[in-house]
Amino acid sequence: MIGILKAHLEEGQRRIMEKRLLCLARALLGKAGVLLVEEAHPDSESECLLQQLVRTHLPECTVLWLTCMYLTVSCDHRVLVLDAGHPVEFDSPSVLLQQGKLFRQLLRESQRGVLHNTDGG
């Protein structure tokens, strides 16, 4: 699985991902109770693989994802939305999609960004 991740990364990004994988290995070996994962994955495929590793091998671990990608939070139990460092919304992703103003806005913007990038500009 690590080979798949590396294949999609440029050299600078590879070093960052290698550090993350080493930290994840440390969490797995130490049976971490809490894991903090900062976003900055170069692509959604790498992001999905990392999430799969965490969810499969650390099911009892409390995971805090620092992210702006909806894909990252769509399967999570609770989402805390921050605005200028202050909490403004907190609930499940499904509730926030229906009732959360900022969460819904951020999701729309991220989807537009993905569509914009796939259209070539």
Short mmCIF file of C-alpha atoms in Angstrom, two decimals:
data_model
loop_
_atom_site.label_atom_id
_atom_site.label_comp_id
_atom_site.label_asym_id
_atom_site.label_seq_id
_atom_site.Cartn_x
_atom_site.Cartn_y
_atom_site.Cartn_z
CA MET A 1 0.00 0.00 0.00
CA ILE A 2 2.88 2.39 0.73
CA GLY A 3 4.14 1.80 -2.82
CA ILE A 4 0.81 3.00 -4.21
CA LEU A 5 1.04 6.16 -2.14
CA LYS A 6 4.59 6.90 -3.24
CA ALA A 7 3.80 6.42 -6.91
CA HIS A 8 1.56 9.48 -6.91
CA LEU A 9 3.86 11.84 -5.08
CA GLU A 10 6.59 14.17 -6.20
CA GLU A 11 9.83 14.21 -4.22
CA GLY A 12 8.90 17.00 -1.77
CA GLN A 13 5.45 15.60 -1.23
CA ARG A 14 6.90 12.12 -0.86
CA ARG A 15 9.00 13.20 2.11
CA ILE A 16 5.97 14.70 3.81
CA MET A 17 3.91 11.55 3.22
CA GLU A 18 6.76 9.34 4.43
CA LYS A 19 6.86 11.32 7.68
CA ARG A 20 3.11 10.89 8.06
CA LEU A 21 3.37 7.16 7.45
CA LEU A 22 6.14 6.87 10.04
CA CYS A 23 3.95 8.71 12.55
CA LEU A 24 1.05 6.42 11.68
CA ALA A 25 3.29 3.37 12.18
CA ARG A 26 4.31 4.75 15.58
CA ALA A 27 0.62 5.18 16.48
CA LEU A 28 -0.12 1.61 15.36
CA LEU A 29 2.75 0.13 17.35
CA GLY A 30 2.00 2.21 20.43
CA LYS A 31 -1.75 1.56 20.25
CA ALA A 32 -2.49 5.27 20.38
CA GLY A 33 -5.66 6.43 22.08
CA VAL A 34 -5.72 9.75 20.22
CA LEU A 35 -4.32 10.52 16.77
CA LEU A 36 -4.06 13.98 15.21
CA VAL A 37 -3.85 13.95 11.41
CA GLU A 38 -3.11 17.16 9.55
CA GLU A 39 -4.32 17.46 5.99
CA ALA A 40 -1.96 18.23 3.15
CA HIS A 41 -2.26 15.09 1.12
CA PRO A 42 -1.49 15.71 -2.51
CA ASP A 43 -4.52 13.89 -3.89
CA SER A 44 -7.79 12.31 -2.86
CA GLU A 45 -6.50 8.78 -3.54
CA SER A 46 -3.70 9.19 -0.99
CA GLU A 47 -6.18 10.74 1.42
CA CYS A 48 -8.54 7.75 1.04
CA LEU A 49 -5.73 5.25 1.56
CA LEU A 50 -4.59 7.01 4.72
CA GLN A 51 -8.15 7.09 6.05
CA GLN A 52 -8.57 3.40 5.27
CA LEU A 53 -5.37 2.57 7.16
CA VAL A 54 -6.46 4.58 10.19
CA ARG A 55 -10.03 3.26 10.26
CA THR A 56 -8.96 -0.36 9.72
CA HIS A 57 -6.03 -0.54 12.12
CA LEU A 58 -7.01 2.02 14.78
CA PRO A 59 -10.77 1.49 15.16
CA GLU A 60 -10.79 2.34 18.88
CA CYS A 61 -8.61 5.41 18.46
CA THR A 62 -10.06 8.92 18.65
CA VAL A 63 -8.91 10.60 15.44
CA LEU A 64 -8.83 14.36 14.97
CA TRP A 65 -8.59 15.26 11.27
CA LEU A 66 -7.49 18.82 10.53
CA THR A 67 -8.85 19.24 7.03
CA CYS A 68 -10.80 21.32 4.58
CA MET A 69 -11.78 18.36 2.41
CA TYR A 70 -15.33 17.03 2.64
CA LEU A 71 -14.14 13.57 1.62
CA THR A 72 -12.15 13.41 4.83
CA VAL A 73 -15.08 14.16 7.14
CA SER A 74 -17.94 12.48 5.28
CA CYS A 75 -17.58 9.22 7.26
CA ASP A 76 -16.78 10.76 10.62
CA HIS A 77 -19.07 10.84 13.63
CA ARG A 78 -18.73 14.52 14.45
CA VAL A 79 -17.38 17.57 12.66
CA LEU A 80 -16.21 20.76 14.33
CA VAL A 81 -16.24 23.73 11.94
CA LEU A 82 -13.95 26.60 12.88
CA ASP A 83 -14.18 30.17 11.62
CA ALA A 84 -11.15 32.37 12.37
CA GLY A 85 -10.13 29.83 15.01
CA HIS A 86 -13.49 29.85 16.79
CA PRO A 87 -15.96 26.93 16.82
CA VAL A 88 -19.14 27.79 14.93
CA GLU A 89 -20.74 24.42 14.12
CA PHE A 90 -20.51 20.95 15.66
CA ASP A 91 -22.54 17.89 14.68
CA SER A 92 -22.55 14.90 12.35
CA PRO A 93 -21.76 15.58 8.68
CA SER A 94 -25.33 14.71 7.65
CA VAL A 95 -26.86 17.17 10.14
CA LEU A 96 -24.40 19.88 9.16
CA LEU A 97 -25.24 19.38 5.49
CA GLN A 98 -28.87 20.10 6.32
CA GLN A 99 -28.51 22.73 9.04
CA GLY A 100 -24.93 23.98 9.08
CA LYS A 101 -24.48 27.16 7.10
CA LEU A 102 -20.68 27.38 7.01
CA PHE A 103 -20.13 23.64 6.56
CA ARG A 104 -22.54 23.57 3.62
CA GLN A 105 -20.88 26.65 2.09
CA LEU A 106 -17.40 25.13 2.45
CA LEU A 107 -18.61 21.91 0.84
CA ARG A 108 -20.05 23.81 -2.14
CA GLU A 109 -16.81 25.76 -2.57
CA SER A 110 -14.68 22.61 -2.40
CA GLN A 111 -16.89 20.89 -4.98
CA ARG A 112 -16.64 23.90 -7.30
CA GLY A 113 -12.86 23.83 -6.88
CA VAL A 114 -12.74 20.16 -7.84
CA LEU A 115 -14.96 20.75 -10.87
CA HIS A 116 -12.93 23.81 -11.82
CA ASN A 117 -9.64 21.90 -11.60
CA THR A 118 -10.91 18.95 -13.65
CA ASP A 119 -12.10 21.32 -16.39
CA GLY A 120 -8.52 22.38 -16.90
CA GLY A 121 -8.48 25.73 -15.27
#
